[in-house]
Coordinates of C-alpha atoms in Angstrom, one line a residue:
Chain A
M235 CA -13.3 25.2 27.1
A236 CA -12.7 24.3 23.5
K237 CA -10.7 21.2 22.9
Q238 CA -8.9 19.4 20.1
I239 CA -10.2 16.2 18.4
E240 CA -7.9 13.6 17.0
V241 CA -9.3 10.9 14.8
S242 CA -7.2 7.9 13.6
G243 CA -8.1 5.0 11.4
L244 CA -11.8 5.3 11.9
D245 CA -14.3 3.0 10.1
A246 CA -18.1 3.2 10.5
Y247 CA -20.6 0.5 9.6
Y248 CA -24.4 0.2 9.2
G249 CA -24.8 -3.5 9.8
A250 CA -22.5 -5.2 7.2
H251 CA -22.2 -2.1 5.0
K252 CA -19.1 0.0 5.6
A253 CA -20.1 3.6 5.3
I254 CA -16.7 5.3 5.9
E255 CA -13.2 3.9 5.9
D256 CA -9.9 4.7 7.5
I257 CA -10.4 8.4 8.4
T258 CA -7.6 10.2 10.1
M259 CA -7.7 13.9 10.9
T260 CA -7.1 16.5 13.6
I261 CA -9.7 19.1 14.3
E262 CA -8.2 22.2 15.9
P263 CA -9.8 24.0 18.9
R264 CA -11.5 27.4 18.4
T265 CA -11.8 26.9 14.7
V266 CA -14.6 26.1 12.3
T267 CA -14.0 22.9 10.3
A268 CA -16.3 22.3 7.4
F269 CA -17.0 18.8 5.9
I270 CA -17.9 18.9 2.2
G271 CA -18.5 16.2 -0.4
P272 CA -21.1 14.6 -2.6
S273 CA -24.2 13.0 -1.1
G274 CA -23.6 9.6 0.4
C275 CA -19.9 10.2 1.0
G276 CA -20.2 9.6 4.7
K277 CA -19.6 13.1 6.0
S278 CA -22.7 13.1 8.2
T279 CA -22.0 9.6 9.4
F280 CA -18.5 10.7 10.3
L281 CA -19.8 13.7 12.2
R282 CA -22.1 11.4 14.2
T283 CA -19.2 9.2 15.2
L284 CA -17.5 12.2 16.9
N285 CA -20.1 12.3 19.7
R286 CA -21.2 8.6 19.6
M287 CA -24.5 9.4 18.0
H288 CA -23.8 7.0 15.2
E289 CA -24.3 3.9 17.4
V290 CA -27.9 4.9 18.3
I291 CA -29.0 3.5 14.9
P292 CA -29.7 -0.2 15.3
G293 CA -26.8 -2.3 13.8
A294 CA -24.5 0.7 13.5
R295 CA -20.9 0.4 14.9
V296 CA -17.6 2.1 14.8
E297 CA -13.9 0.9 14.7
G298 CA -10.9 3.1 15.3
K299 CA -10.0 5.9 17.6
V300 CA -11.5 9.3 18.4
R301 CA -9.6 11.3 21.1
L302 CA -10.7 14.5 22.8
E303 CA -7.5 15.9 24.3
E304 CA -5.9 12.5 24.9
Q305 CA -9.1 10.9 26.1
D306 CA -10.3 8.0 24.0
L307 CA -14.1 8.5 23.4
Y308 CA -14.5 4.9 22.4
G309 CA -12.6 3.5 25.4
P310 CA -14.1 0.6 27.3
D311 CA -15.2 2.5 30.4
V312 CA -16.5 5.6 28.5
D313 CA -20.2 6.3 28.9
P314 CA -21.6 7.6 25.6
V315 CA -24.1 9.7 27.5
S316 CA -21.3 11.7 29.1
V317 CA -19.6 12.1 25.7
R318 CA -22.7 13.6 24.3
R319 CA -22.9 16.0 27.2
T320 CA -19.4 17.2 26.3
I321 CA -19.9 17.3 22.5
G322 CA -23.1 19.0 21.5
M323 CA -25.0 18.6 18.2
V324 CA -27.3 20.6 16.0
F325 CA -29.3 18.7 13.4
Q326 CA -30.4 19.2 9.8
R327 CA -34.0 19.7 10.6
P328 CA -34.7 22.0 13.6
N329 CA -36.0 19.7 16.3
P330 CA -37.1 21.6 19.4
F331 CA -39.1 19.6 21.8
P332 CA -42.7 20.4 20.7
T333 CA -44.3 20.0 24.1
M334 CA -41.8 22.3 25.9
S335 CA -41.8 26.0 26.0
I336 CA -38.9 28.0 24.6
Y337 CA -37.5 28.4 28.1
D338 CA -37.8 24.7 28.9
N339 CA -36.2 23.7 25.6
V340 CA -33.1 25.7 26.5
A341 CA -33.1 24.4 30.0
A342 CA -33.7 20.8 29.0
G343 CA -30.0 19.8 28.9
L344 CA -29.2 21.6 32.1
R345 CA -32.0 19.8 33.9
L346 CA -30.5 16.5 32.9
N347 CA -27.1 17.5 34.2
G348 CA -28.0 18.5 37.7
R349 CA -29.8 20.8 40.0
F350 CA -29.9 24.5 39.3
S351 CA -31.7 27.2 41.2
R352 CA -34.4 29.2 39.4
S353 CA -32.2 32.2 39.1
E354 CA -29.2 30.2 37.8
L355 CA -31.4 28.7 35.2
D356 CA -32.8 32.1 34.3
G357 CA -29.3 33.4 33.8
I358 CA -28.1 30.5 31.7
V359 CA -31.2 30.5 29.5
E360 CA -30.8 34.2 28.9
S361 CA -27.1 34.0 28.1
S362 CA -27.6 31.0 25.8
L363 CA -30.4 32.6 23.9
K364 CA -28.3 35.7 23.6
G365 CA -25.4 33.6 22.4
A366 CA -27.7 32.1 19.8
N367 CA -28.9 35.6 18.7
L368 CA -32.4 34.8 19.6
W369 CA -33.0 36.6 22.9
N370 CA -34.5 39.8 21.5
E371 CA -37.0 37.9 19.4
V372 CA -38.3 35.6 22.1
K373 CA -37.7 37.3 25.5
D374 CA -41.4 38.3 25.8
R375 CA -42.7 34.8 25.0
L376 CA -40.3 32.5 26.8
H377 CA -43.1 30.3 28.1
K378 CA -44.8 29.8 24.7
P379 CA -44.1 26.6 22.8
G380 CA -40.9 26.5 20.8
S381 CA -42.8 24.9 17.9
G382 CA -44.5 28.3 17.3
L383 CA -41.2 29.9 16.0
S384 CA -40.2 30.1 12.4
G385 CA -37.8 27.5 11.0
G386 CA -34.7 29.8 11.4
Q387 CA -35.7 30.7 14.9
Q388 CA -36.3 27.1 15.8
Q389 CA -32.8 26.2 14.5
R390 CA -31.3 29.0 16.6
L391 CA -33.3 27.7 19.6
C392 CA -31.7 24.3 19.0
I393 CA -28.2 26.0 19.0
A394 CA -29.1 27.8 22.2
R395 CA -30.2 24.4 23.7
A396 CA -26.9 22.9 22.6
I397 CA -24.7 25.6 24.0
A398 CA -26.6 25.9 27.3
V399 CA -24.8 22.9 28.6
R400 CA -21.4 24.5 27.8
P401 CA -20.1 21.8 25.5
Q402 CA -16.4 21.6 24.5
V403 CA -17.3 21.0 20.8
L404 CA -20.3 21.8 18.7
L405 CA -21.2 19.5 15.8
M406 CA -23.6 20.9 13.1
D407 CA -25.1 18.6 10.6
E408 CA -26.2 20.7 7.6
P409 CA -27.8 23.2 10.0
C410 CA -29.0 25.6 7.3
S411 CA -30.3 23.1 4.7
A412 CA -33.9 23.6 5.7
L413 CA -33.7 27.4 6.1
D414 CA -34.2 30.4 3.9
P415 CA -31.3 32.7 2.9
I416 CA -31.9 35.3 5.6
S417 CA -32.1 32.7 8.4
T418 CA -29.0 31.0 6.9
L419 CA -27.1 34.3 7.1
A420 CA -28.2 34.7 10.8
I421 CA -26.9 31.1 11.6
E422 CA -23.6 31.8 9.7
D423 CA -23.0 35.0 11.7
L424 CA -23.7 33.0 14.8
I425 CA -21.2 30.3 13.9
S426 CA -18.5 33.0 13.4
S427 CA -19.1 34.4 16.8
L428 CA -19.4 31.1 18.6
K429 CA -15.9 30.1 17.2
T430 CA -14.2 32.1 20.0
D431 CA -15.5 29.7 22.6
Y432 CA -16.1 26.4 20.9
T433 CA -14.6 24.0 18.5
I434 CA -17.1 23.8 15.7
V435 CA -17.5 21.2 13.0
I436 CA -20.1 21.8 10.3
V437 CA -21.3 19.5 7.5
T438 CA -22.6 21.4 4.5
H439 CA -23.7 20.9 1.0
N440 CA -23.3 24.5 0.2
M441 CA -19.7 25.3 -0.8
Q442 CA -20.1 29.0 -0.5
Q443 CA -21.1 28.4 3.0
A444 CA -18.1 26.3 3.7
A445 CA -15.9 29.1 2.2
R446 CA -17.6 31.8 4.2
V447 CA -17.7 30.3 7.7
S448 CA -14.9 27.8 8.0
D449 CA -11.1 28.0 8.7
K450 CA -10.4 24.4 7.7
T451 CA -12.2 22.3 5.1
A452 CA -12.2 18.5 4.7
F453 CA -13.3 17.0 1.4
F454 CA -14.9 13.5 1.5
N455 CA -15.6 11.4 -1.5
L456 CA -16.5 7.8 -2.4
A457 CA -15.1 5.7 -5.2
G458 CA -18.6 4.5 -6.3
Q459 CA -22.0 3.4 -5.3
G460 CA -21.9 1.1 -2.3
Q461 CA -18.2 1.9 -1.7
P462 CA -17.2 3.4 1.7
G463 CA -16.6 7.2 1.9
K464 CA -13.0 8.4 2.4
L465 CA -11.3 11.6 3.4
I466 CA -9.6 12.9 0.3
E467 CA -7.9 15.9 1.8
M468 CA -8.1 18.5 4.5
D469 CA -6.4 21.9 4.6
D470 CA -7.0 25.6 5.2
T471 CA -10.2 26.6 3.6
S472 CA -8.6 29.3 1.5
R473 CA -6.2 26.7 0.1
I474 CA -8.9 24.1 -0.6
F475 CA -10.9 26.6 -2.5
T476 CA -8.0 28.2 -4.4
N477 CA -5.4 25.7 -4.8
P478 CA -6.5 22.2 -3.7
G479 CA -3.9 19.4 -3.6
M480 CA -6.1 16.7 -5.3
K481 CA -7.7 16.6 -8.6
A482 CA -11.0 15.2 -7.2
T483 CA -11.3 18.2 -4.8
E484 CA -10.8 20.7 -7.6
D485 CA -13.4 18.9 -9.8
Y486 CA -15.9 19.0 -6.9
I487 CA -15.5 22.6 -5.9
T488 CA -15.5 23.8 -9.5
G489 CA -18.8 21.9 -10.0
R490 CA -17.5 19.3 -12.4
F491 CA -19.2 16.5 -10.5
G492 CA -21.2 15.9 -7.4
Chain B
M210 CA -74.5 20.0 -27.4
R211 CA -70.7 20.3 -26.9
R212 CA -69.4 18.6 -23.8
S213 CA -67.6 20.9 -21.5
A214 CA -64.0 20.1 -20.9
F215 CA -64.5 21.0 -17.2
R216 CA -67.4 18.6 -16.6
R217 CA -67.6 17.1 -13.1
S218 CA -66.2 13.5 -13.2
R219 CA -68.9 10.8 -13.1
G220 CA -67.1 8.5 -10.7
D221 CA -67.4 10.9 -7.8
A222 CA -71.2 10.9 -7.4
P223 CA -71.9 7.3 -6.6
F224 CA -69.1 7.2 -4.1
R225 CA -70.3 10.3 -2.4
L226 CA -73.8 8.9 -2.3
A227 CA -72.6 5.6 -0.8
S228 CA -70.5 7.2 1.9
T229 CA -73.2 9.7 2.8
G230 CA -75.7 6.9 2.9
A231 CA -73.5 4.9 5.2
G232 CA -73.2 7.8 7.6
V233 CA -76.9 8.4 7.6
V234 CA -77.7 4.8 8.2
L235 CA -75.3 4.7 11.2
L236 CA -76.9 7.8 12.7
A237 CA -80.4 6.3 12.1
I238 CA -79.5 3.0 13.8
M239 CA -78.0 5.0 16.8
A240 CA -81.2 7.0 17.1
A241 CA -83.4 4.0 16.8
I242 CA -81.5 2.2 19.6
G243 CA -81.8 5.4 21.8
V244 CA -85.5 5.7 21.1
F245 CA -86.1 2.0 21.8
L246 CA -84.3 2.2 25.1
V247 CA -86.1 5.3 26.3
V248 CA -89.5 4.0 25.2
K249 CA -88.9 0.7 27.0
A250 CA -87.5 2.3 30.1
I251 CA -90.2 4.9 30.7
P252 CA -93.0 2.6 31.9
A253 CA -90.7 1.0 34.4
L254 CA -89.4 4.4 35.6
Q255 CA -93.0 5.5 36.1
A256 CA -93.9 2.4 38.1
N257 CA -90.9 2.9 40.3
T258 CA -91.8 3.9 43.9
S259 CA -88.3 5.0 44.7
N260 CA -85.8 7.5 43.4
F261 CA -84.1 5.9 40.4
L262 CA -80.8 7.8 40.7
T263 CA -80.1 7.5 44.4
E264 CA -81.8 4.3 45.5
K265 CA -79.4 1.5 46.3
I266 CA -81.7 -1.6 46.2
W267 CA -82.9 -3.2 43.0
N268 CA -86.3 -4.7 43.4
P269 CA -88.2 -4.0 40.2
N270 CA -90.1 -7.4 40.1
A271 CA -92.0 -6.8 43.3
V272 CA -95.7 -5.7 43.4
E273 CA -94.5 -2.2 44.4
P274 CA -91.3 -1.9 42.3
A275 CA -88.5 -0.1 44.0
F276 CA -85.1 0.2 42.4
G277 CA -82.3 2.6 41.8
I278 CA -79.0 2.8 39.9
G279 CA -76.9 4.1 42.9
A280 CA -75.1 1.0 44.0
L281 CA -74.8 -0.4 40.4
A282 CA -73.3 2.8 39.0
F283 CA -71.0 3.1 42.0
G284 CA -69.8 -0.5 41.5
T285 CA -69.3 -0.1 37.8
V286 CA -67.3 3.1 38.2
L287 CA -65.2 1.9 41.1
S288 CA -64.3 -1.5 39.6
S289 CA -63.4 0.1 36.2
F290 CA -61.5 2.9 37.8
L291 CA -59.4 0.5 39.9
A292 CA -58.8 -1.7 36.9
L293 CA -57.5 1.4 35.0
V294 CA -55.2 2.4 37.9
I295 CA -53.8 -1.1 38.0
A296 CA -53.5 -1.7 34.2
T297 CA -52.3 1.7 32.8
P298 CA -48.8 1.8 34.4
V299 CA -48.1 -1.8 33.6
A300 CA -49.4 -1.3 30.0
I301 CA -47.2 1.7 29.5
G302 CA -44.2 -0.3 30.8
V303 CA -45.0 -3.2 28.5
A304 CA -45.4 -0.8 25.5
L305 CA -42.2 1.0 26.3
F306 CA -40.3 -2.2 26.6
I307 CA -41.5 -3.4 23.3
S308 CA -41.0 -0.1 21.5
H309 CA -37.7 1.1 23.0
Y310 CA -35.9 -1.5 25.1
A311 CA -36.4 -5.0 23.7
P312 CA -34.1 -6.3 21.0
R313 CA -36.0 -6.3 17.6
R314 CA -36.8 -10.0 17.4
L315 CA -38.0 -10.2 21.0
A316 CA -40.1 -7.0 20.4
A317 CA -41.8 -8.6 17.4
V318 CA -42.7 -11.8 19.3
L319 CA -43.9 -9.8 22.3
G320 CA -46.0 -7.6 20.0
Y321 CA -47.8 -10.6 18.7
V322 CA -48.4 -12.0 22.2
V323 CA -50.0 -8.7 23.3
D324 CA -52.2 -8.6 20.3
L325 CA -53.2 -12.2 21.0
L326 CA -54.0 -11.5 24.6
A327 CA -56.3 -8.7 23.4
A328 CA -58.3 -11.2 21.4
V329 CA -59.0 -13.7 24.3
P330 CA -62.8 -13.8 24.9
S331 CA -63.7 -12.1 28.2
V332 CA -65.5 -15.2 29.5
V333 CA -62.1 -17.0 29.5
Y334 CA -60.7 -14.3 31.8
G335 CA -63.8 -14.5 33.9
L336 CA -63.5 -18.3 34.4
W337 CA -59.8 -18.0 35.2
G338 CA -60.8 -15.3 37.7
V339 CA -63.3 -17.6 39.4
V340 CA -61.3 -20.8 39.3
F341 CA -57.9 -19.4 40.1
L342 CA -57.8 -15.8 41.2
V343 CA -60.7 -15.9 43.7
P344 CA -59.2 -18.6 45.9
F345 CA -55.7 -17.2 45.4
M346 CA -56.6 -13.6 46.5
R347 CA -57.8 -14.6 49.9
G348 CA -54.2 -14.7 51.3
P349 CA -53.0 -11.3 49.9
S350 CA -56.3 -9.8 50.8
E351 CA -56.0 -10.8 54.4
F352 CA -52.5 -9.5 54.4
L353 CA -53.6 -6.1 53.2
N354 CA -56.5 -6.1 55.6
T355 CA -54.2 -6.9 58.6
Y356 CA -51.4 -4.5 57.9
F357 CA -52.8 -1.8 55.7
A358 CA -56.3 -1.4 57.2
W359 CA -55.4 2.2 58.0
I360 CA -55.8 2.9 54.3
P361 CA -59.6 3.1 54.1
I362 CA -60.1 1.0 51.0
F363 CA -58.3 -2.0 52.7
G364 CA -60.4 -1.7 55.9
G365 CA -63.5 -3.6 56.9
D366 CA -64.3 -6.6 59.1
Q367 CA -64.9 -9.2 56.4
V368 CA -62.4 -10.3 53.8
V369 CA -63.4 -12.5 50.9
G370 CA -62.0 -13.7 47.6
K371 CA -65.0 -12.7 45.6
S372 CA -64.3 -9.0 46.2
M373 CA -64.2 -5.8 44.3
L374 CA -60.4 -6.0 44.3
T375 CA -60.4 -9.4 42.6
A376 CA -62.9 -8.2 40.0
S377 CA -60.8 -5.2 39.3
I378 CA -57.7 -7.2 38.9
V379 CA -59.4 -9.5 36.3
L380 CA -60.7 -6.4 34.6
A381 CA -57.2 -4.9 34.6
I382 CA -55.7 -8.0 33.0
M383 CA -58.5 -7.9 30.4
I384 CA -57.9 -4.3 29.4
L385 CA -54.1 -4.3 29.7
P386 CA -53.4 -5.8 26.2
I387 CA -55.5 -3.2 24.4
I388 CA -53.9 -0.3 26.3
A389 CA -50.4 -1.8 25.8
A390 CA -51.1 -2.5 22.1
I391 CA -52.3 1.1 21.3
S392 CA -49.6 2.7 23.4
R393 CA -46.9 0.7 21.7
E394 CA -48.1 1.9 18.3
V395 CA -48.0 5.5 19.5
F396 CA -44.6 5.2 21.1
L397 CA -43.2 3.7 17.9
Q398 CA -44.3 6.8 16.0
A399 CA -42.4 9.2 18.3
P400 CA -40.3 11.2 15.8
K401 CA -36.7 10.0 15.6
T402 CA -35.5 13.6 15.3
Q403 CA -36.9 14.3 18.8
E404 CA -35.3 11.2 20.2
E405 CA -32.0 12.2 18.7
A406 CA -32.3 15.7 20.1
A407 CA -32.6 14.3 23.6
L408 CA -29.8 11.8 23.2
A409 CA -27.5 14.5 21.7
L410 CA -28.0 16.6 24.9
G411 CA -26.7 13.7 26.9
A412 CA -29.9 12.1 27.9
T413 CA -29.9 8.4 29.1
R414 CA -32.5 6.2 27.4
W415 CA -35.0 6.7 30.1
E416 CA -34.4 10.5 30.1
M417 CA -34.9 10.4 26.3
I418 CA -38.2 8.6 26.7
R419 CA -39.3 11.1 29.3
M420 CA -38.3 14.1 27.2
S421 CA -39.5 13.0 23.7
V422 CA -41.5 9.8 23.7
L423 CA -43.9 10.2 26.6
P424 CA -44.9 13.8 25.8
F425 CA -45.5 12.8 22.2
G426 CA -47.4 9.7 23.2
R427 CA -49.5 11.3 25.9
P428 CA -52.7 11.9 23.9
G429 CA -52.5 8.4 22.4
V430 CA -52.0 6.8 25.8
I431 CA -55.0 8.7 27.2
S432 CA -57.1 7.5 24.3
A433 CA -55.9 3.9 24.9
A434 CA -56.7 4.2 28.6
M435 CA -60.2 5.5 27.8
L436 CA -60.8 2.6 25.4
G437 CA -59.7 0.3 28.1
L438 CA -62.0 2.0 30.6
G439 CA -64.9 1.7 28.2
R440 CA -64.3 -2.0 27.9
A441 CA -64.0 -2.4 31.6
M442 CA -67.3 -0.6 32.3
G443 CA -69.2 -2.6 29.7
E444 CA -67.7 -5.9 30.7
T445 CA -70.4 -8.3 31.8
I446 CA -69.5 -11.9 32.1
A447 CA -66.2 -11.7 34.0
V448 CA -67.7 -9.3 36.5
A449 CA -70.9 -11.2 36.9
L450 CA -69.0 -14.4 37.7
I451 CA -66.9 -12.7 40.4
L452 CA -68.8 -10.0 42.1
P453 CA -71.2 -11.1 44.8
A454 CA -74.1 -9.1 43.4
T455 CA -75.0 -7.2 46.6
F456 CA -76.6 -3.8 46.6
G457 CA -74.5 -1.6 48.8
I458 CA -72.1 1.3 48.4
S459 CA -68.8 0.6 50.1
F460 CA -65.2 1.7 49.4
E461 CA -63.9 -1.4 51.3
I462 CA -62.7 -3.3 48.2
L463 CA -61.7 -6.5 50.1
G464 CA -65.2 -7.2 51.5
P465 CA -68.2 -9.0 50.0
N466 CA -69.6 -5.9 48.3
G467 CA -70.2 -4.9 44.8
N468 CA -72.1 -5.2 41.6
S469 CA -72.1 -3.5 38.3
I470 CA -74.7 -2.4 35.8
A471 CA -73.7 -4.8 33.1
A472 CA -73.4 -7.8 35.5
N473 CA -76.8 -7.0 37.0
I474 CA -78.4 -7.0 33.5
A475 CA -76.8 -10.4 32.8
N476 CA -77.9 -11.8 36.1
G477 CA -81.4 -10.4 36.2
F478 CA -82.7 -10.3 32.6
G479 CA -83.9 -13.9 32.4
E480 CA -86.4 -13.9 35.2
A481 CA -87.4 -10.2 35.0
T482 CA -91.0 -9.1 34.7
A483 CA -92.0 -6.4 32.2
V484 CA -91.3 -3.7 34.7
G485 CA -88.0 -5.5 35.6
R486 CA -86.9 -5.5 32.0
G487 CA -87.7 -1.8 31.7
A488 CA -85.7 -1.1 34.8
L489 CA -82.7 -3.0 33.4
I490 CA -83.0 -1.1 30.1
A491 CA -83.0 2.1 32.1
S492 CA -79.8 1.0 33.9
G493 CA -78.3 0.3 30.4
L494 CA -79.0 3.9 29.4
V495 CA -77.2 5.1 32.5
L496 CA -74.2 3.0 31.6
F497 CA -74.3 4.5 28.1
L498 CA -74.3 8.0 29.6
I499 CA -71.4 7.3 32.0
T500 CA -69.3 6.0 29.1
L501 CA -70.2 9.0 27.0
V502 CA -69.1 11.4 29.8
V503 CA -65.8 9.5 30.3
N504 CA -65.0 9.7 26.6
M505 CA -65.8 13.4 26.5
A506 CA -63.7 14.1 29.5
A507 CA -60.8 12.3 27.9
R508 CA -61.2 14.4 24.7
L509 CA -61.1 17.5 26.9
V510 CA -57.8 16.3 28.5
I511 CA -56.3 15.7 25.1
A512 CA -57.4 19.0 23.6
R513 CA -56.3 21.1 26.6
R514 CA -52.6 21.2 25.6
K515 CA -53.1 21.1 21.9
E516 CA -50.9 24.2 21.4
F517 CA -48.0 22.3 22.9
A518 CA -48.9 19.0 21.4
R519 CA -48.0 19.8 17.8
A520 CA -45.2 17.6 16.6
A521 CA -42.4 19.2 14.6

């Protein structure tokens, strides 16, 4: 189920502004890869190019290649809609559909993909909520609105919604930045357990979090205001945090800038 | 005496007085209008020899006045309801196109055009209806009557251009811009995070609109439709020009039937006797009550799913 992602020579633009430049990296299957770097360095932009969410912003475009197991995601006959069905995403702010119940939120993606019988849906909703560590908290109120949950529960609901469609890859854009420490811990535990089934990419501002949950870490930086962000280095997380190859990485993780 | 450091600030009082005053004046004017209407209507209602609520004919100027609101209220509700049924889907389509499909420049131009249409005086629509649409509608009406007479509203022996259907279409065109303009504003406010949530699940643009934009915009669209309905029910000139001013109750919208409260007031006020004027005023009160009920019903619909309607 989990697949490898290969990126080569990728640039992303907002109109005339180049946000990231010449990024090349390989993201291994069944691992957690963390993107770290100062604000504005393009790590979220880069994440959004991986499932073609970047281009939904008016004027935004991408150059370069992203391959998911030999398949070019930016190929001429590739439908971005089907790319997004294969590569799921969890956002910074929890965004369950406010008019839908908890059950319908989890089933939303499935209902887009095709017909499921009631019992199939029930089964997938239950397993997805269990997978997101939320089942025990919501099993008695599946048909209440998802907006009634706490922030941490809402975020886990969004993770359940994303994994319900069985994606190959799960992208997480600062999934804990709006949450309290206990909810953050719950999400981090969840990320570790999801790793056995999915390729996970997480953007985070929290370096302890990157160190705790990820196997690989990529450090992004930008030369100055208005300059495009670049990948500085990518390596095993333990190595990045103990013995980084580049001076800029060391300065950033030891808190000397950023 | 020492001035307290926690004294109430002076600037507040005049403003509070002014805003309270404005509110009170508004209520007083409303009450005065209500009292005036009721006082003027009562003598006519007492002189009425027929049942005001159920009688169909309108003959208040006779020696023995006999009049009722039945046919007029029916015509008002039917024409407005038909107009709403025709206008709302089109307006939602226009609004969605402007807010989510059209390229940004085209969307801006279209937005202006819609606002401009909303500002066209109703008499212009009425004249256009009489001069162009009434003759034009004869063909399509006969087609409907020939092939779709099995649908009761298209039945009937007589088919004319000055019909309930024509009046409803003119009303629909009149209320379309206001519904479209408000719906567009609401759709534009749909949270981007919701739209991205749908897209990231692999929704197409239309699926994204159905999952996040329409549920978010629903209360706003209902409000817009109610505003449009209110405008259609109160519309006078356009309807007076087109409807044949008969006093009958018939669902056959292609035939020479129909009238409305507002059109009847416009047509009859000039040559009305004292009792006749009172009767027209009474009909105005009924129109007011119908509008009130419609608005309250709309609020109920909006409030019903409030628990689910909270945006994140």
